[in-house]
Tab-separated table of C-alpha atoms in Angstrom:
chain	number	residue	atom	x	y	z
A	59	ASN	CA	91.720	122.434	119.873
A	60	ALA	CA	95.054	121.702	121.466
A	61	GLY	CA	96.871	118.667	120.230
A	62	VAL	CA	99.191	117.327	117.585
A	63	THR	CA	98.907	118.674	114.060
A	64	GLN	CA	100.478	116.975	111.062
A	65	THR	CA	100.957	118.495	107.627
A	66	PRO	CA	100.340	117.524	104.935
A	67	LYS	CA	97.531	115.009	105.323
A	68	PHE	CA	98.116	113.373	101.942
A	69	ARG	CA	100.998	113.358	99.510
A	70	VAL	CA	102.043	111.437	96.415
A	71	LEU	CA	105.711	111.358	95.491
A	72	LYS	CA	107.772	109.845	92.742
A	73	THR	CA	110.648	107.540	93.604
A	74	GLY	CA	113.736	109.589	94.388
A	75	GLN	CA	111.921	112.757	95.378
A	76	SER	CA	112.412	114.297	98.773
A	77	MET	CA	109.957	115.779	101.206
A	78	THR	CA	109.480	116.812	104.807
A	79	LEU	CA	106.569	115.970	107.057
A	80	LEU	CA	105.825	118.504	109.747
A	81	CYS	CA	104.504	117.780	113.218
A	82	ALA	CA	103.520	120.522	115.617
A	83	GLN	CA	102.260	120.216	119.180
A	84	ASP	CA	101.050	122.974	121.466
A	85	MET	CA	101.055	121.091	124.773
A	86	ASN	CA	104.656	121.870	125.689
A	87	HIS	CA	105.499	118.162	125.620
A	88	GLU	CA	109.130	117.186	125.873
A	89	TYR	CA	108.906	113.933	123.945
A	90	MET	CA	107.886	113.585	120.329
A	91	TYR	CA	107.744	110.506	118.123
A	92	TRP	CA	107.359	109.504	114.502
A	93	TYR	CA	105.710	106.174	113.689
A	94	ARG	CA	104.752	104.473	110.495
A	95	GLN	CA	101.710	102.256	110.202
A	96	ASP	CA	101.438	99.555	107.576
A	97	PRO	CA	98.569	97.105	107.067
A	98	GLY	CA	98.775	94.207	109.505
A	99	MET	CA	101.937	95.602	111.096
A	100	GLY	CA	100.745	97.846	113.880
A	101	LEU	CA	102.872	100.921	114.505
A	102	ARG	CA	106.648	100.978	114.281
A	103	LEU	CA	108.809	103.700	115.736
A	104	ILE	CA	110.984	105.527	113.205
A	105	HIS	CA	112.690	108.218	115.308
A	106	TYR	CA	111.964	110.031	118.503
A	107	SER	CA	113.101	113.071	120.431
A	108	VAL	CA	113.343	113.624	124.163
A	109	GLY	CA	113.793	117.357	123.901
A	110	GLU	CA	114.673	120.331	121.736
A	111	GLY	CA	117.832	119.713	119.795
A	112	THR	CA	117.953	115.968	120.461
A	113	THR	CA	116.862	113.018	118.330
A	114	ALA	CA	117.307	109.263	118.467
A	115	LYS	CA	116.711	106.270	116.236
A	116	GLY	CA	113.756	103.992	116.646
A	117	GLU	CA	113.053	100.555	115.224
A	118	VAL	CA	113.007	101.457	111.525
A	119	PRO	CA	115.125	104.605	111.020
A	120	ASP	CA	116.745	103.804	107.670
A	121	GLY	CA	115.827	106.194	104.884
A	122	TYR	CA	114.540	108.870	107.270
A	123	ASN	CA	116.019	111.858	109.035
A	124	VAL	CA	114.510	114.058	111.721
A	125	SER	CA	115.096	117.407	113.341
A	126	ARG	CA	113.810	119.069	116.515
A	127	LEU	CA	114.991	122.654	116.262
A	128	LYS	CA	112.047	123.941	118.267
A	129	LYS	CA	110.342	122.155	121.132
A	130	GLN	CA	106.948	122.305	119.486
A	131	ASN	CA	108.026	120.970	116.085
A	132	PHE	CA	109.367	117.603	114.967
A	133	LEU	CA	110.202	117.205	111.296
A	134	LEU	CA	110.513	113.920	109.427
A	135	GLY	CA	112.477	113.989	106.182
A	136	LEU	CA	112.708	111.557	103.315
A	137	GLU	CA	115.796	112.424	101.277
A	138	SER	CA	115.161	109.982	98.428
A	139	ALA	CA	111.732	108.419	98.613
A	140	ALA	CA	111.315	104.716	97.844
A	141	PRO	CA	108.114	102.710	97.250
A	142	SER	CA	108.795	100.826	100.508
A	143	GLN	CA	108.167	104.088	102.325
A	144	THR	CA	104.555	104.158	101.200
A	145	SER	CA	102.743	104.228	104.513
A	146	VAL	CA	100.689	106.242	106.938
A	147	TYR	CA	102.893	108.309	109.212
A	148	PHE	CA	101.857	109.307	112.703
A	149	CYS	CA	103.426	111.853	114.958
A	150	ALA	CA	102.877	111.672	118.701
A	151	SER	CA	103.937	113.603	121.767
A	152	GLY	CA	104.164	112.972	125.482
A	153	THR	CA	105.641	114.234	128.712
A	154	GLN	CA	108.782	112.788	130.228
A	155	HIS	CA	106.656	111.303	132.989
A	156	SER	CA	104.042	109.640	130.843
A	157	ASN	CA	106.045	106.586	129.766
A	158	GLN	CA	104.227	106.466	126.485
A	159	PRO	CA	103.089	108.718	123.637
A	160	GLN	CA	99.973	110.446	124.882
A	161	HIS	CA	98.628	112.354	121.932
A	162	PHE	CA	98.683	111.333	118.317
A	163	GLY	CA	98.163	113.375	115.190
A	164	ASP	CA	95.669	112.277	112.561
A	165	GLY	CA	98.343	110.932	110.251
A	166	THR	CA	99.916	111.664	106.882
A	167	ARG	CA	99.128	109.239	104.086
A	168	LEU	CA	102.160	109.064	101.821
A	169	SER	CA	102.312	107.193	98.534
A	170	ILE	CA	105.541	106.686	96.639
A	171	LEU	CA	105.146	105.754	92.985
B	295	ALA	CA	112.917	90.431	122.509
B	296	GLN	CA	109.549	91.611	123.599
B	297	SER	CA	106.545	90.914	121.412
B	298	VAL	CA	102.824	91.452	121.457
B	299	THR	CA	100.241	89.137	119.937
B	300	GLN	CA	96.655	90.024	119.222
B	301	PRO	CA	95.224	86.696	118.080
B	302	ASP	CA	92.043	88.112	116.570
B	303	ILE	CA	92.437	90.177	113.410
B	304	HIS	CA	88.724	90.977	113.139
B	305	ILE	CA	85.862	90.622	115.614
B	306	THR	CA	82.170	91.308	115.025
B	307	VAL	CA	79.741	91.821	117.879
B	308	SER	CA	76.193	93.070	118.159
B	309	GLU	CA	75.453	96.371	119.801
B	310	GLY	CA	74.810	95.820	123.487
B	311	ALA	CA	76.802	92.601	123.625
B	312	SER	CA	79.878	92.183	125.782
B	313	LEU	CA	83.346	92.409	124.293
B	314	GLU	CA	86.726	90.905	125.051
B	315	LEU	CA	89.787	91.615	122.932
B	316	ARG	CA	92.778	89.421	123.578
B	317	CYS	CA	96.379	90.480	124.006
B	318	ASN	CA	99.341	88.281	124.906
B	319	TYR	CA	102.875	89.502	125.423
B	320	SER	CA	106.295	87.987	125.610
B	321	TYR	CA	108.671	89.737	127.973
B	322	GLY	CA	110.970	88.635	130.763
B	323	ALA	CA	109.834	91.038	133.447
B	324	THR	CA	106.496	92.635	134.231
B	325	PRO	CA	105.957	95.013	131.353
B	326	TYR	CA	104.095	98.236	131.068
B	327	LEU	CA	100.943	97.493	129.088
B	328	PHE	CA	98.682	99.745	127.073
B	329	TRP	CA	95.567	99.645	124.953
B	330	TYR	CA	94.959	102.200	122.216
B	331	VAL	CA	91.985	102.725	119.920
B	332	GLN	CA	92.128	104.087	116.396
B	333	SER	CA	89.049	105.358	114.587
B	334	PRO	CA	89.160	105.498	110.783
B	335	GLY	CA	91.337	108.301	109.481
B	336	GLN	CA	92.534	109.284	112.911
B	337	GLY	CA	95.489	108.758	115.163
B	338	LEU	CA	95.610	106.511	118.202
B	339	GLN	CA	93.938	107.364	121.481
B	340	LEU	CA	95.100	105.874	124.767
B	341	LEU	CA	92.321	103.847	126.427
B	342	LEU	CA	94.135	102.610	129.514
B	343	LYS	CA	97.496	101.507	130.852
B	344	TYR	CA	98.942	99.184	133.456
B	345	PHE	CA	102.189	99.836	135.290
B	346	SER	CA	101.776	98.073	138.625
B	347	GLY	CA	99.336	97.522	141.463
B	348	ASP	CA	95.736	96.513	140.931
B	349	THR	CA	95.610	94.130	138.008
B	350	LEU	CA	92.180	95.334	136.903
B	351	VAL	CA	92.570	98.673	135.192
B	352	GLN	CA	89.758	101.053	134.322
B	353	GLY	CA	89.992	103.209	131.245
B	354	ILE	CA	88.026	105.707	129.268
B	355	LYS	CA	84.801	105.010	127.364
B	356	GLY	CA	83.795	102.231	129.773
B	357	PHE	CA	86.689	99.922	128.944
B	358	GLU	CA	88.687	97.876	131.410
B	359	ALA	CA	91.572	95.461	131.120
B	360	GLU	CA	92.954	92.781	133.379
B	361	PHE	CA	96.616	91.887	133.681
B	362	LYS	CA	97.175	88.180	134.264
B	363	ARG	CA	100.817	87.425	134.847
B	364	SER	CA	100.346	83.644	134.753
B	365	GLN	CA	98.838	83.864	131.280
B	366	SER	CA	100.997	86.756	130.020
B	367	SER	CA	97.779	88.438	128.987
B	368	PHE	CA	96.213	91.871	129.121
B	369	ASN	CA	92.727	91.456	127.675
B	370	LEU	CA	90.456	94.412	127.046
B	371	ARG	CA	86.788	94.177	128.018
B	372	LYS	CA	83.606	96.162	127.817
B	373	PRO	CA	80.289	94.896	129.222
B	374	SER	CA	78.048	96.506	126.594
B	375	VAL	CA	79.359	97.639	123.219
B	376	HIS	CA	78.070	100.773	121.496
B	377	TRP	CA	78.088	101.346	117.745
B	378	SER	CA	80.631	104.121	118.272
B	379	ASP	CA	83.118	101.550	119.596
B	380	ALA	CA	83.691	100.252	116.064
B	381	ALA	CA	87.388	100.916	115.464
B	382	GLU	CA	90.751	99.217	115.472
B	383	TYR	CA	92.301	98.378	118.823
B	384	PHE	CA	95.999	98.050	119.514
B	385	CYS	CA	97.691	96.482	122.490
B	386	ALA	CA	101.232	97.664	123.265
B	387	VAL	CA	104.053	96.654	125.574
B	388	GLY	CA	106.439	99.236	126.959
B	389	LEU	CA	110.093	98.491	127.537
B	390	ARG	CA	112.418	100.972	129.159
B	391	TRP	CA	114.780	102.209	126.465
B	392	GLY	CA	117.363	104.663	127.648
B	393	SER	CA	115.520	107.483	129.332
B	394	ASN	CA	112.285	106.694	127.586
B	395	TYR	CA	110.036	103.792	126.903
B	396	LYS	CA	109.825	102.009	123.599
B	397	LEU	CA	106.439	100.656	122.749
B	398	THR	CA	105.983	97.487	120.760
B	399	PHE	CA	102.533	97.390	119.226
B	400	GLY	CA	100.428	94.412	118.320
B	401	LYS	CA	99.056	94.211	114.813
B	402	GLY	CA	95.611	95.296	115.892
B	403	THR	CA	92.091	93.919	116.139
B	404	LEU	CA	89.396	95.450	113.986
B	405	LEU	CA	86.062	95.641	115.768
B	406	THR	CA	82.820	95.729	113.793
B	407	VAL	CA	79.581	96.442	115.661
B	408	ASN	CA	76.311	95.240	114.166
B	409	PRO	CA	73.110	97.156	114.959
């Protein structure tokens, strides 16, 4: 099925380790987003991209980096993982006319020990 | 700064009963308003949105929401709840942010449906 695919679905890291979360969409959407979801907090925007080769900071960008080298992929990197980054991460995509993220992936559950 | 409040953390209704989930926002102008639903282990799905015009908005799965400017509210309703509606529901406010829109999400309302 078409949509947003996130890999991996689960991951456990030790403090200080690095990793990259991958998001892929096959709907030719211009906009892509990374959110984190924490209990009782709703979703908070980490970074977003309005097109290939462009990225921008969201509400909570510290400790994360992103890249959009190809239109269909949006990577979220943690250079030095911290326990505060334990969360569920959601990628989303949307068109430039939609005014909001339209399709969400199923999430990546990340635990930092 | 804009904010979204969902006063009810958890609501339980019986199958077939009516449902109303509350959402209040704080924003200077008329915002763009959204409701999303999240089933366990899945991402969010857009139920409906309000940009302008008719203040009663119809969405998917039989849901509707009404924008009331005087009350700064955008409550979600469904006349008869089905067991499959059990999920977490998020209200969001959209603010234009550069060339895009930044959504501020409420903290969610968990809906339990009793048989």
